[in-house]
Amino acid sequence: MTSDFESQLRAVSLRVTRPRLAVLAALRDNPHIDTQTVIELVRADLPAVSHQAIYDVLQALTDAGLVRRIQPAGATARYESRVGDNHHHVVCRSCGAIADVECAVGHAPCLTASVDHGFVVDEAEVVYWGTCPDCAATRTAT
């Protein structure tokens, strides 16, 4: 898998570095995680990497389109490596869990704006809110 990450980095003209590889691996294995969790996961393999280095890597990967930053209202920013499609998210109001939701119609922009104000719309971002199964079960049990 490392060679895939190396190819992805080179394809967007980014140098291959251990912190970049570690961040990509962390996001592949743990979608929708916040920066602090990324730092903890990367430091498990690279203890000397600084907070700032991780912030810089996340920014570079996001700017290059290899990582997607999502920030539902009232929540901390989360990161995922699933990019290139126009999928959406469902967020638990109770615990903050996030899951992917496939595009409502199939292809970007998935939805048609009722009024586009002259914009050429190429993407739709939808966040569904609700209660995850674990939190719903806890509520029912109490």
Coordinates of C-alpha atoms in Angstrom, one line a residue:
M1 CA 0.0 0.0 0.0
T2 CA 2.9 2.3 0.6
S3 CA 3.8 2.3 -3.1
D4 CA 0.2 3.4 -3.8
F5 CA 0.6 6.3 -1.4
E6 CA 4.0 7.1 -3.0
S7 CA 2.4 7.1 -6.5
Q8 CA -0.5 9.3 -5.3
L9 CA 2.0 11.9 -3.8
R10 CA 4.1 11.9 -6.9
A11 CA 1.1 12.3 -9.1
V12 CA 0.2 15.6 -7.4
S13 CA 3.9 16.7 -7.3
L14 CA 4.4 16.3 -3.6
R15 CA 7.5 14.8 -2.1
V16 CA 7.3 11.4 -0.6
T17 CA 8.0 11.8 3.2
R18 CA 7.4 9.5 6.1
P19 CA 4.9 11.9 7.8
R20 CA 2.9 12.1 4.6
L21 CA 2.8 8.4 4.2
A22 CA 1.9 7.9 7.8
V23 CA -1.0 10.4 7.6
L24 CA -2.3 8.8 4.4
A25 CA -2.2 5.4 6.2
A26 CA -3.9 6.7 9.3
L27 CA -6.8 8.2 7.2
R28 CA -7.1 5.1 5.1
D29 CA -7.6 3.0 8.2
N30 CA -9.6 5.5 10.2
P31 CA -11.9 7.6 8.1
H32 CA -13.5 10.8 9.6
I33 CA -10.9 11.4 12.3
D34 CA -9.9 14.7 13.8
T35 CA -6.4 16.2 13.8
Q36 CA -5.6 15.1 17.3
T37 CA -6.4 11.5 16.4
V38 CA -4.2 11.8 13.3
I39 CA -1.4 13.1 15.5
E40 CA -1.7 10.2 17.9
L41 CA -1.8 7.6 15.2
V42 CA 1.2 9.1 13.3
R43 CA 3.2 9.4 16.5
A44 CA 2.7 5.7 17.2
D45 CA 5.1 5.1 14.3
L46 CA 6.9 8.4 14.2
P47 CA 7.2 9.7 17.8
A48 CA 9.4 12.7 16.9
V49 CA 6.9 14.3 14.4
S50 CA 5.6 17.6 15.6
H51 CA 2.0 18.8 15.8
Q52 CA 2.8 21.5 13.2
A53 CA 4.2 18.9 10.8
I54 CA 1.0 17.0 10.9
Y55 CA -1.1 20.2 10.4
D56 CA 1.2 21.1 7.5
V57 CA 0.8 17.6 6.0
L58 CA -3.0 17.6 6.3
Q59 CA -3.1 21.0 4.6
A60 CA -0.8 19.9 1.8
L61 CA -2.8 16.7 1.2
T62 CA -6.1 18.6 1.3
D63 CA -4.8 21.3 -1.1
A64 CA -3.6 18.6 -3.4
G65 CA -6.9 16.8 -3.4
L66 CA -5.6 13.6 -1.8
V67 CA -7.6 14.2 1.4
R68 CA -11.0 15.7 2.1
R69 CA -11.6 18.0 5.1
I70 CA -15.1 17.9 6.4
Q71 CA -16.5 20.1 9.2
P72 CA -20.1 19.5 10.1
A73 CA -21.7 22.5 11.9
G74 CA -20.6 22.7 15.5
A75 CA -18.0 19.9 15.2
T76 CA -14.2 19.8 14.8
A77 CA -12.7 19.3 11.4
R78 CA -12.4 15.7 10.3
Y79 CA -10.4 14.2 7.5
E80 CA -10.9 11.3 5.1
S81 CA -9.0 9.9 2.2
R82 CA -12.1 9.1 0.2
V83 CA -12.0 11.8 -2.5
G84 CA -13.0 12.1 -6.1
D85 CA -16.6 11.3 -5.7
N86 CA -19.4 13.5 -4.4
H87 CA -20.5 11.4 -1.4
H88 CA -22.1 12.9 1.6
H89 CA -22.1 12.3 5.4
V90 CA -24.5 11.4 8.2
V91 CA -23.6 12.7 11.7
C92 CA -24.8 11.5 15.0
R93 CA -26.1 14.4 17.1
S94 CA -25.3 12.6 20.3
C95 CA -21.8 11.1 19.9
G96 CA -20.5 12.8 16.7
A97 CA -20.0 9.6 14.8
I98 CA -19.8 10.1 11.0
A99 CA -20.5 7.7 8.2
D100 CA -20.4 8.0 4.4
V101 CA -23.6 8.3 2.4
E102 CA -23.6 7.7 -1.3
C103 CA -24.6 10.4 -3.7
A104 CA -28.4 10.9 -3.8
V105 CA -28.5 10.8 -7.6
G106 CA -25.2 9.2 -8.6
H107 CA -22.9 11.8 -10.2
A108 CA -21.7 15.2 -9.1
P109 CA -23.3 17.4 -8.3
C110 CA -25.8 14.8 -7.1
L111 CA -28.5 17.3 -6.5
T112 CA -29.8 20.2 -8.5
A113 CA -30.1 23.6 -6.8
S114 CA -33.5 25.1 -7.1
V115 CA -31.9 28.4 -7.9
D116 CA -28.3 28.5 -9.0
H117 CA -27.9 32.3 -9.2
G118 CA -25.9 31.9 -12.4
F119 CA -23.3 29.6 -10.8
V120 CA -22.0 26.6 -12.6
V121 CA -22.6 24.0 -9.9
D122 CA -20.2 21.0 -9.9
E123 CA -20.6 19.6 -6.4
A124 CA -23.2 19.3 -3.7
E125 CA -22.3 18.9 0.0
V126 CA -25.1 17.4 2.1
V127 CA -24.9 16.5 5.8
Y128 CA -27.6 14.3 7.3
W129 CA -28.1 14.6 11.0
G130 CA -29.6 12.0 13.3
T131 CA -28.8 9.4 16.0
C132 CA -26.5 6.5 15.4
P133 CA -27.6 2.9 16.2
D134 CA -25.5 2.8 19.4
C135 CA -26.8 6.0 20.8
A136 CA -30.4 5.1 19.8
A137 CA -30.0 1.8 21.6
T138 CA -28.7 3.5 24.7
R139 CA -31.6 5.9 24.7
T140 CA -34.1 3.1 24.4
A141 CA -32.4 1.1 27.2
T142 CA -32.6 3.9 29.7

